[in-house]
Coordinates of C-alpha atoms and ligand atoms in Angstrom, one line a residue:
X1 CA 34.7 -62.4 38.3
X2 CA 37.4 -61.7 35.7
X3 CA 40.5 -63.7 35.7
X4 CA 42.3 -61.8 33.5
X5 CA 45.9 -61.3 33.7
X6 CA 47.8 -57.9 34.0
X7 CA 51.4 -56.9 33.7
X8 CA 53.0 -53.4 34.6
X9 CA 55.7 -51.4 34.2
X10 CA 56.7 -48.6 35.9
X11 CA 58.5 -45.5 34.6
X12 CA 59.4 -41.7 36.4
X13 CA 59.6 -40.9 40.5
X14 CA 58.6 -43.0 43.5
X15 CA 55.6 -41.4 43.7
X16 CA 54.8 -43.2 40.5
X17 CA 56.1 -46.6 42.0
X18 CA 53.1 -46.0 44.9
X19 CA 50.6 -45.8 42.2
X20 CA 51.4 -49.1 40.9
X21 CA 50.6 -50.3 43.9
X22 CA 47.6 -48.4 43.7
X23 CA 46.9 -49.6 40.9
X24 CA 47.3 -53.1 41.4
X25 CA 45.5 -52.7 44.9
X26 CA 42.3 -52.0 42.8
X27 CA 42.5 -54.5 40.1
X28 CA 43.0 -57.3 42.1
X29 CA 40.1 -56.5 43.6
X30 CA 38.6 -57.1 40.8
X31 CA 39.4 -60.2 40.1
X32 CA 42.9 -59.6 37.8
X33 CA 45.9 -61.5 38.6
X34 CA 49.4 -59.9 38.8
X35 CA 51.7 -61.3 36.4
X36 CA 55.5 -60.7 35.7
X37 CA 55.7 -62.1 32.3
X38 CA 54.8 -59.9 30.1
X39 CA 53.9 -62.6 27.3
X40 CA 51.4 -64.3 29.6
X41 CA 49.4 -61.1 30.3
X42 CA 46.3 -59.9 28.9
X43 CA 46.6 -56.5 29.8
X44 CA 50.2 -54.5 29.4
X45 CA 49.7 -51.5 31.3
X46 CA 53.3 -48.8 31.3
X47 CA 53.1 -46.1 34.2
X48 CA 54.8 -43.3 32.6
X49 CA 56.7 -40.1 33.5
X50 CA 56.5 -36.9 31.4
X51 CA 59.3 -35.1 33.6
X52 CA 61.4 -34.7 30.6
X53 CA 61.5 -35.5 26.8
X54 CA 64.0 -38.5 27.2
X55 CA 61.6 -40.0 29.9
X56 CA 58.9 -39.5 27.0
X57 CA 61.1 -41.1 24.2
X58 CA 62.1 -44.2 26.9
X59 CA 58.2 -44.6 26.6
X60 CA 57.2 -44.2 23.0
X61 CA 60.4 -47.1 22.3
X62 CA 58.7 -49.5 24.7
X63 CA 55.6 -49.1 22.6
X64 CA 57.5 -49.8 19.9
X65 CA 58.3 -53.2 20.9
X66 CA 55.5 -53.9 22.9
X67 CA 53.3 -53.6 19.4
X68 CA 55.0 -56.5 18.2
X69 CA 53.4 -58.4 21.1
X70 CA 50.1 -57.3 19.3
X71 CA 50.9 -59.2 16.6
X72 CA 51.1 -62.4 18.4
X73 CA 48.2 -61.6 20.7
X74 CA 46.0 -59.2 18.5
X75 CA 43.3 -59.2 21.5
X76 CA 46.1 -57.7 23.8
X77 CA 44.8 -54.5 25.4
X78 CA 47.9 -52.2 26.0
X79 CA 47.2 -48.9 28.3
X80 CA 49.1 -46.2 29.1
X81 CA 49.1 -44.6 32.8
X82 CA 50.6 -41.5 35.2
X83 CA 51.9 -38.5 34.0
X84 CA 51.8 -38.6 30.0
X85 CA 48.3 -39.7 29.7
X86 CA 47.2 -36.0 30.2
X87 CA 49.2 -34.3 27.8
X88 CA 49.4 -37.1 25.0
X89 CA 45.9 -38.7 24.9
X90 CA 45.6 -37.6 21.2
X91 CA 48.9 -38.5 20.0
X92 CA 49.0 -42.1 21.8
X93 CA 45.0 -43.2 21.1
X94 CA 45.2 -41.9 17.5
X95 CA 48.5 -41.4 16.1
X96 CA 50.1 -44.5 17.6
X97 CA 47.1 -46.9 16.9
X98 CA 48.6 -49.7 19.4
X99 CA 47.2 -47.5 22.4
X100 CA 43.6 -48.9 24.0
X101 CA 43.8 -47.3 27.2
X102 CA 44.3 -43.8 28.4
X103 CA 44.1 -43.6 32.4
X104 CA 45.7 -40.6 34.5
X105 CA 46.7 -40.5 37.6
X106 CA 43.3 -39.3 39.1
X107 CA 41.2 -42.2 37.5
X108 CA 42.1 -45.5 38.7
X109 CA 39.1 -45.9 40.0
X110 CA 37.6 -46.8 37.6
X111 CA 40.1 -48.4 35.6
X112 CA 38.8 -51.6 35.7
X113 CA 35.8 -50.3 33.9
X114 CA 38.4 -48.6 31.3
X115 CA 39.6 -52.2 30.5
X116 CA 36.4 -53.3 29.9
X117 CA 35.8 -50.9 27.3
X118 CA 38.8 -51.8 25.9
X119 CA 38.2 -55.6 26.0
X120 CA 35.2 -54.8 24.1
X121 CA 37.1 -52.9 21.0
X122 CA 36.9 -49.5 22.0
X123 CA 39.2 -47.1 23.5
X124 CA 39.0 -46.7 27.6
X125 CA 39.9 -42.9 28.0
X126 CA 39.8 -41.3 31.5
X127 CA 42.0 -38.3 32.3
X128 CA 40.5 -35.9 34.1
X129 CA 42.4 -34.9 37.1
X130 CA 40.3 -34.5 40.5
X131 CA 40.8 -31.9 43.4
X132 CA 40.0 -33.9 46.2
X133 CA 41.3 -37.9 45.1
X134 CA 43.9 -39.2 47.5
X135 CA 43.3 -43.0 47.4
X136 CA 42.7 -42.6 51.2
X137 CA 40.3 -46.4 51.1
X138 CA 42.5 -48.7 48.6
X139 CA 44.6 -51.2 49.7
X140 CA 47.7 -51.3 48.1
X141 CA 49.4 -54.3 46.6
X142 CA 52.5 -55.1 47.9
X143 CA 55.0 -57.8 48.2
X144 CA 56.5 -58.4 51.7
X145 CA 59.6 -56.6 52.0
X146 CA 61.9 -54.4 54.2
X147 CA 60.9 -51.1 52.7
X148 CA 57.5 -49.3 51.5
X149 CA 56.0 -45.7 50.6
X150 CA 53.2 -44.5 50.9
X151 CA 52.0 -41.0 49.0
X152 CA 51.1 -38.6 51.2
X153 CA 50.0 -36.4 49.3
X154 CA 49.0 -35.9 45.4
X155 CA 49.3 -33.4 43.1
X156 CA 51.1 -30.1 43.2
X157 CA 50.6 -26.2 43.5
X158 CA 54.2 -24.8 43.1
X159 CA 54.2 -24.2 39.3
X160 CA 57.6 -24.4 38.9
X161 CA 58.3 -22.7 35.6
X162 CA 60.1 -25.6 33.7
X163 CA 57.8 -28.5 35.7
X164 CA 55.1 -30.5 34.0
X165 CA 53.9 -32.2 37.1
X166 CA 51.0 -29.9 38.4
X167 CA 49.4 -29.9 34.8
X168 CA 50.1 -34.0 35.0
X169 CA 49.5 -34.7 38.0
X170 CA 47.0 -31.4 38.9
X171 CA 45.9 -29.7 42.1
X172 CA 47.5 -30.3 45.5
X173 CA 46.2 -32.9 48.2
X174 CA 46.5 -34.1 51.1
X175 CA 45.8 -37.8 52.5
X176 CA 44.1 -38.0 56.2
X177 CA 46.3 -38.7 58.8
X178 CA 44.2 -41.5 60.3
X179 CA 44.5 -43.3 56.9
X180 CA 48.5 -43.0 57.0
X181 CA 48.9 -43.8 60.2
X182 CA 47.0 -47.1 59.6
X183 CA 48.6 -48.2 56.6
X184 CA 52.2 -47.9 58.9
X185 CA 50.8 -49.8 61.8
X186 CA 49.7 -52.2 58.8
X187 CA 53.3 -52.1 57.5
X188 CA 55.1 -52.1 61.0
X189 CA 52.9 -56.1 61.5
X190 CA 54.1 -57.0 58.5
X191 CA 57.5 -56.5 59.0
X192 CA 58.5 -53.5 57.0
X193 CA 61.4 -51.9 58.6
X194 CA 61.5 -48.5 56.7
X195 CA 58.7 -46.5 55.2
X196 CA 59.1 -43.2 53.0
X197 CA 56.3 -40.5 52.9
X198 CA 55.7 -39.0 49.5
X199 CA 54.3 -35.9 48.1
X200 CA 55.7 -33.6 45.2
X201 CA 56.3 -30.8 48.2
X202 CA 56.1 -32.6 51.6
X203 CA 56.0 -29.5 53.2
X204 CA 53.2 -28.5 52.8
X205 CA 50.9 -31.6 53.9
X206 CA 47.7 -30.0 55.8
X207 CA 45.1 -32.3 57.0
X208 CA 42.6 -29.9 58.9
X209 CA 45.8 -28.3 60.6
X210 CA 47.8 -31.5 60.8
X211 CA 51.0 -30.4 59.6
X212 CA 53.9 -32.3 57.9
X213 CA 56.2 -32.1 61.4
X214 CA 52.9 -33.4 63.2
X215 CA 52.4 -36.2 60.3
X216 CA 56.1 -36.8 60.7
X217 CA 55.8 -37.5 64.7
X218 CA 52.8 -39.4 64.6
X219 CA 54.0 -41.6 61.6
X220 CA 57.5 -42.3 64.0
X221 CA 55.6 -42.9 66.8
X222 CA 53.8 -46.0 65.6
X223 CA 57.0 -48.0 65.8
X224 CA 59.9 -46.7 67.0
X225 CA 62.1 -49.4 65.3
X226 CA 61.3 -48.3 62.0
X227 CA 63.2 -45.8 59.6
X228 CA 61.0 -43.3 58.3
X229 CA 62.3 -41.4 54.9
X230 CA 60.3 -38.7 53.3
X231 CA 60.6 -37.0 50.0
X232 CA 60.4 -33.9 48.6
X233 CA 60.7 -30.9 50.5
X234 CA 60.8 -27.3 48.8
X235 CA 63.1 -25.0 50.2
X236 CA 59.9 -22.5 50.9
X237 CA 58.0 -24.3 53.2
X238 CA 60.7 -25.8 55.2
X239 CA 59.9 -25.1 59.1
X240 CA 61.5 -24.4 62.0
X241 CA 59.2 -26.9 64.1
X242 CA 60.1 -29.9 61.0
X243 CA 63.5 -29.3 61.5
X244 CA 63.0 -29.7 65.7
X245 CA 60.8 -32.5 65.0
X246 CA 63.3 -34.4 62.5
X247 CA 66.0 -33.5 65.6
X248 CA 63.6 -35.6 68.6
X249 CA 62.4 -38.7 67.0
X250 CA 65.3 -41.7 66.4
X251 CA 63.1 -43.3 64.0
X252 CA 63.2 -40.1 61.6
X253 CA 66.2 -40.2 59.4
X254 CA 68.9 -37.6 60.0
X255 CA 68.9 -36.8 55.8
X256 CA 66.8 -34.4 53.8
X257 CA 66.4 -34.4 50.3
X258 CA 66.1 -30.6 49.3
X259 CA 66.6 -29.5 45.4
X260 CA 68.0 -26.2 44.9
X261 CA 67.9 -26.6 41.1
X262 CA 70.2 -23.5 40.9
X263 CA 72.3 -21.2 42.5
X264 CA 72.1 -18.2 41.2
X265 CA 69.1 -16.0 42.0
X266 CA 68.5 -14.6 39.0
X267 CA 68.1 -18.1 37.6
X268 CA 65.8 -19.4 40.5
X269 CA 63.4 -16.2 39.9
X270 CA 63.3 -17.2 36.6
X271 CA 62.3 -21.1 37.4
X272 CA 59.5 -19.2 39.8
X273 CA 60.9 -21.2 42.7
X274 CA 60.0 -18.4 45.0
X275 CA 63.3 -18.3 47.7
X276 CA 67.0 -17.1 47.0
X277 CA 69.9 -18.9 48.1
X278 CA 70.4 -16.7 51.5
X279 CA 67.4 -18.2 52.1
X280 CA 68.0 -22.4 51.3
X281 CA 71.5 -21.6 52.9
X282 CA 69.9 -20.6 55.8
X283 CA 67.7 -23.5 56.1
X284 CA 71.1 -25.7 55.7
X285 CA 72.6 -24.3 58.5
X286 CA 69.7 -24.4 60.4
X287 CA 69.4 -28.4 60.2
X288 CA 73.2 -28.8 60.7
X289 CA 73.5 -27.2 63.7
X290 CA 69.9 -28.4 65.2
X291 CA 70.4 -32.2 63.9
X292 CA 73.6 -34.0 64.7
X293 CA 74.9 -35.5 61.3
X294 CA 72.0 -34.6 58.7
X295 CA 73.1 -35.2 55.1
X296 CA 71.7 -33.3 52.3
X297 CA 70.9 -34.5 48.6
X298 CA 69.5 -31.7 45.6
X299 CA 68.3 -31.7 42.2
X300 CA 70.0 -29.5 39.9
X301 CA 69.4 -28.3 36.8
X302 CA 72.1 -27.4 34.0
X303 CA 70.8 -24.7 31.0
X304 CA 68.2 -23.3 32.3
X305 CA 66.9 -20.3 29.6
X306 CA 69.1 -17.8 29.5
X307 CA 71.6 -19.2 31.9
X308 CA 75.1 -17.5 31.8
X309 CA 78.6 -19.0 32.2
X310 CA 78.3 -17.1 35.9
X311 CA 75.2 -18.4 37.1
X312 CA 76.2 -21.8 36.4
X313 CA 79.9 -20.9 38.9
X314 CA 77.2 -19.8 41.4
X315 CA 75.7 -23.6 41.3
X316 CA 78.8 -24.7 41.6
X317 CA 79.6 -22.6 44.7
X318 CA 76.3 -23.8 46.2
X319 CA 77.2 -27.4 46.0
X320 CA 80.2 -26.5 47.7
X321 CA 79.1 -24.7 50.4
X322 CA 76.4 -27.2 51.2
X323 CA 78.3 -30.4 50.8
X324 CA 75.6 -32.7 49.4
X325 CA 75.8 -36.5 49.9
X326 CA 74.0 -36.7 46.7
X327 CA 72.3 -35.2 43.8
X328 CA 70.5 -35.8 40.7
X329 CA 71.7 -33.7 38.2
X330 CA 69.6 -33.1 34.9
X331 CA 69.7 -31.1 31.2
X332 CA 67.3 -28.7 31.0
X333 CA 64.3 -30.1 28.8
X334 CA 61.8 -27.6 27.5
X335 CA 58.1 -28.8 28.6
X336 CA 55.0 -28.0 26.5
X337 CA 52.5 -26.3 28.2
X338 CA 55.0 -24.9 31.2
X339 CA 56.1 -21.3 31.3
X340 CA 59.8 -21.7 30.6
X341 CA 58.2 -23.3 27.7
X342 CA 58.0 -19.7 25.9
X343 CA 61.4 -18.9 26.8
X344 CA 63.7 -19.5 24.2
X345 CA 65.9 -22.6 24.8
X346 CA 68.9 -20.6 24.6
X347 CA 71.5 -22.7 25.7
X348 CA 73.3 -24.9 23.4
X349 CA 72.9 -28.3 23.8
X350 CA 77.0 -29.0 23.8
X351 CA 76.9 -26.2 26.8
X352 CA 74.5 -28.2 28.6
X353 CA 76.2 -31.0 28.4
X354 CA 79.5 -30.0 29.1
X355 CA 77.8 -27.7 32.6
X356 CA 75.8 -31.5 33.7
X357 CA 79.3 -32.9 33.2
X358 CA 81.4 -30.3 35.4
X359 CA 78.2 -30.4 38.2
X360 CA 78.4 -34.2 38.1
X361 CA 82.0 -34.7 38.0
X362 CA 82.1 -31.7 41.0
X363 CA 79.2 -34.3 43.2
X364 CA 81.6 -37.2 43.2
X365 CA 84.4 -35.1 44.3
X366 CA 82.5 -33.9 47.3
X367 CA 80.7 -37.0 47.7
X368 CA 83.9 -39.4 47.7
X369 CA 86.1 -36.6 50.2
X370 CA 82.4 -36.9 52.5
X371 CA 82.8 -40.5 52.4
X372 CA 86.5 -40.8 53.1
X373 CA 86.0 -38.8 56.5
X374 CA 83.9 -41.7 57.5
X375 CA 86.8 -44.0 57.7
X376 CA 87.2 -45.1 61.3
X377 CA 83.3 -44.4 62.0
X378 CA 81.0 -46.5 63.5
X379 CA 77.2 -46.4 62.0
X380 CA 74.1 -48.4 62.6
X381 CA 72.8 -49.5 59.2
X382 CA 69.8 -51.5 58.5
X383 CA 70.4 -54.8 56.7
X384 CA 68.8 -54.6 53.2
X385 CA 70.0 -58.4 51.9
X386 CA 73.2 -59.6 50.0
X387 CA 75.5 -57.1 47.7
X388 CA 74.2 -56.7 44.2
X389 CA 78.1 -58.4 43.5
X390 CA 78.0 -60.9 46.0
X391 CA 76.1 -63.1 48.6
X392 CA 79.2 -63.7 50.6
X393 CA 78.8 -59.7 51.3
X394 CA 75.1 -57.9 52.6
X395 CA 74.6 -54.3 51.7
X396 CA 72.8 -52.0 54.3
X397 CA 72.5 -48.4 54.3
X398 CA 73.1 -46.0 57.0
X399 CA 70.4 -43.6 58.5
X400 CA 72.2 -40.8 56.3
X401 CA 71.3 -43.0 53.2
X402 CA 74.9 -44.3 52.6
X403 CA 75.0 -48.0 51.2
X404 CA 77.8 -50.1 53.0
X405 CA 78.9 -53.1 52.1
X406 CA 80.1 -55.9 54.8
X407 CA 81.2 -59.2 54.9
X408 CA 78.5 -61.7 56.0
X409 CA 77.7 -63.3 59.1
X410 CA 75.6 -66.0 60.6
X411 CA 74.2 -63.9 63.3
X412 CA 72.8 -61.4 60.7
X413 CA 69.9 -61.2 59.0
X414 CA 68.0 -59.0 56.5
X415 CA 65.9 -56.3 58.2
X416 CA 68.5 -56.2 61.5
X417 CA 70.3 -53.5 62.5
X418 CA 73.6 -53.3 62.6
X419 CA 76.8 -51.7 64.4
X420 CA 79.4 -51.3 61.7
X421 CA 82.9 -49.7 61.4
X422 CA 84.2 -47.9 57.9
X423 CA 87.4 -49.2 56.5
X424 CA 87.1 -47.9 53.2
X425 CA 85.1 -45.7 50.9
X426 CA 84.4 -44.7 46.9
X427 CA 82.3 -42.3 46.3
X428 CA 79.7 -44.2 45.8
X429 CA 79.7 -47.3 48.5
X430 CA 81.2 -47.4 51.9
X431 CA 82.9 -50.4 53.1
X432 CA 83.1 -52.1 56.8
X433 CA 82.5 -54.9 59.4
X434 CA 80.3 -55.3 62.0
X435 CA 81.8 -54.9 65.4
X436 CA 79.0 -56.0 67.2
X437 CA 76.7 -58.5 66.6
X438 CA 73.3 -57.6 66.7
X439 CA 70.3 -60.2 68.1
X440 CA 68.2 -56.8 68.6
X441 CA 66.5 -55.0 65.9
X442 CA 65.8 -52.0 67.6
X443 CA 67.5 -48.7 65.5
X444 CA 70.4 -47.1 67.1
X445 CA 70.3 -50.2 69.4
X446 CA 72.6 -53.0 68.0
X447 CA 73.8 -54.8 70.7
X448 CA 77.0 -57.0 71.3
X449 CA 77.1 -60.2 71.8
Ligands
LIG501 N1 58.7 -31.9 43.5 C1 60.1 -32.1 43.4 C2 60.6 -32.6 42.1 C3 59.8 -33.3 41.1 S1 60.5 -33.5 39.5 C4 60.7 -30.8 43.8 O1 60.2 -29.8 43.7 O2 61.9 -30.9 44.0 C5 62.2 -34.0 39.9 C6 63.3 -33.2 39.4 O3 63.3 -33.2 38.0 C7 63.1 -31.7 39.7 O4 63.6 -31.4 41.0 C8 64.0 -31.1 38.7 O5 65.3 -31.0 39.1 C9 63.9 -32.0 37.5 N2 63.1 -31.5 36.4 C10 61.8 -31.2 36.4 N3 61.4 -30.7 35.3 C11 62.5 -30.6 34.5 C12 62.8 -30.1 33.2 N4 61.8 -29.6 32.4 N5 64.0 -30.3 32.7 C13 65.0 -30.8 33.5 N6 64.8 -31.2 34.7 C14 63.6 -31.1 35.2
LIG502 FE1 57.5 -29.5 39.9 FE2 58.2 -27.5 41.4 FE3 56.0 -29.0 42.0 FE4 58.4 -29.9 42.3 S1 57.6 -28.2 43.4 S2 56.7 -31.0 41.3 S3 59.6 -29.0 40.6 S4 56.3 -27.7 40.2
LIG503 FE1 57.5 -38.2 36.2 FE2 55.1 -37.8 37.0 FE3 56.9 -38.4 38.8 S1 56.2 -36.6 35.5 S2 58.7 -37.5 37.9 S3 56.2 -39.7 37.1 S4 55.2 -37.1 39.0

């Protein structure tokens, strides 16, 4: 068996960050080891994101200095993985010489076999993308923690007019149920206290009938003191019976993460992203009034093709009609091979700019005024360790998603739930105390002492 040493980094989504595991999972099966040096390793392996060009040129830097590793270590086999091996297999093998291994997101299977070929001086190339690969038998590799994923499903079939994933990352897939469901009970004896299910458009999980609301139900039912998270859901598939099923289940947390990319029509017709905003407002009022306290997050996109000074008011207007907790907010960045590829990029790269800025600068308005009216709340957050800043402070985060900061205590410990009260609030952080002391981990159960 090999004892080679491998290193990884990981670029892009979380969806990426559960196929390292993946990955890792089936090398050290093998017989590789897992390394976090990167000057002790024998493989360098970088998990990349195509999503947009600076994501790309983040990528093609790291090269950069990773070639100079070559030079101390010329039998160093570098490979590239996820999302740009696809679309760049030509330009990273043959134009950028320092590239041995080409493996997409569909063939880590065989990866090991790839290195091989690459330990023995030629190039290990694998990128085709399967229709039915979900990973459904590999074990992944992880460290023991509070928090996991696991990818529900792979692929997607939207083809959103500006997205590169479903030519990345190809057809749409669904893991089995049975498989899921042990990997949680898995997760649930190790400890994990929060797991988040994963697919480029949740929504539309199927296994033989087994819909995302049943997945959902099942996955909470396996242990009810867990937090289960899930991520993404399009605005077109987003049931009635999800909603409900979000609503019953404790363990299912009270926040949905549900891009909008735009608000003006026109503009969404354009990105093919086949509802109007009647419709995703509809939806948002739904939740509200069916789940007590849900919280939204978006993505949005600023210069879209042919985006007018008015259509970006109208995304504007949406963000202030829905009140997102949070949002990720991108430039428009023109995508080989997508549709909105052979639109003209129209929009001025200083209008861009300044329309991200106003959309950003409009989210931590309504995100700090959100987190002010939680002053004088109480919350049950789960213990996630000490503040980044401080170990004489732990940082949690509520069921809504909200990091809060408290001051430590000797009868808490990572992984517990916690009572708190909110004295104080940025936009970013809230800020409180535990008023009760907690000896049960059980969500919404923190008891006093
Ligand atoms: N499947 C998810 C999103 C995956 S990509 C969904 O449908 O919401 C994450 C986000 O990146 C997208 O929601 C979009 O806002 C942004 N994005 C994707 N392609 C982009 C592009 N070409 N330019 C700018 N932002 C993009
Ligand atoms: Fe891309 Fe649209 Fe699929 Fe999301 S739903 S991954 S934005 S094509
Ligand atoms: Fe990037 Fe691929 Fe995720 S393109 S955002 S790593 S699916």
């Amino acid at each position: 068996m090999n004892k080679s040493s491998i290193y990884i980094e990981t670029y892009g989504c979380q969806m990426n960050l559960a196929d390292t595991e993946i990955v890792l999972g089936i090398l050290q099966d093998h017989g590789y080891v897992v390394t976090k040096e990167i000057g002790k390793a024998d493989v360098v392996l970088l998990n990349t994101c195509s999503v947009r060009d600076n994501a790309e040129q983040r990528i093609y830097g790291r090269l950069g200095n990773i070639s100079n590793l070559k030079n101390v270590n010329p039998n160093l086999v570098v490979g590239i993985l996820g999302c740009m091996a696809e679309r760049l297999r030509k330009d990273l093998v043959e134009d950028k010489k320092i590239v041995d291994l080409v493996v997409g997101p569909d063939e880590y299977r065989r990866l090991p076999e790839y290195i091989n070929i690459a330990f023995n001086g030629d190039k290990g190339i694998g990128i085709k993308l399967s229709r039915t690969e979900t990973y459904d038998d590999i074990i992944p590799f992880r460290e023991d923690g509070l928090q996991a994923w696991i990818s529900v499903m792979r692929g997607c079939d939207k083809f959103c007019s500006f997205c590169v994933v479903p030519f990345t990352r190809g057809r749409e897939r669904s893991r089995s149920l049975h498989s899921i469901l042990d990997e949680v009970k898995q997760l649930s004896k190790r400890g994990f206290r929060e797991v988040t299910l994963l697919g480029q458009n949740v929504n539309s999980y199927n296994d033989n009938g087994t819909d995302f609301a049943d997945l959902l139900s099942a996955v909470a039912a396996v242990d009810t003191s867990m937090r289960i998270r899930f991520s993404t859901s399009h605005p077109q598939d987003l049931s009635d019976k999800l909603i409900y099923t979000i609503a019953e289940y404790p363990g299912l947390c009270n926040y949905i993460h549900l891009p909008v990319q735009s608000g003006s029509d026109r503009i969404l017709e354009l990105m093919n992203r086949t509802y109007n905003i009647d419709h995703y407002l509809g939806i948002i009022e739904k939740a509200k009034s069916i789940i007590p306290g849900v919280s939204f997050s978006t993505d949005i996109i600023a210069g879209f093709p042919t985006e007018t000074y008015e259509d970006h008011l109208m995304t504007l207007e949406v963000m202030r009609k829905v009140k997102y907790d949070g949002a990720y907010m991108f430039k428009y960045s023109p995508r080989e091979g997508t549709k909105s590829f052979n639109m003209e990029d129209d929009v001025p790269e200083e209008v861009k700019a300044k329309r991200l800025q106003e959309i950003i600068d409009l989210q931590q308005k309504i995100s700090y005024d959100k987190n002010q009216e939680l002053i004088g709340k109480e919350e049950t957050i789960l213990i996630e360790g000490f503040s980044k800043k401080s170990d004489q402070f732990f940082s949690g985060r509520t069921d809504t998603n909200k990091v809060v900061i408290i001051p430590i205590d000797h009868n808490i410990r990572e992984g517990d739930y916690v009572k708190v009260k909110i004295d104080r609030a940025t936009s970013a952080t809230l800020f409180g105390r535990s008023v009760k002391s907690v000896k049960q981990d059980k969500k919404n159960m923190a008891l006093s002492a």
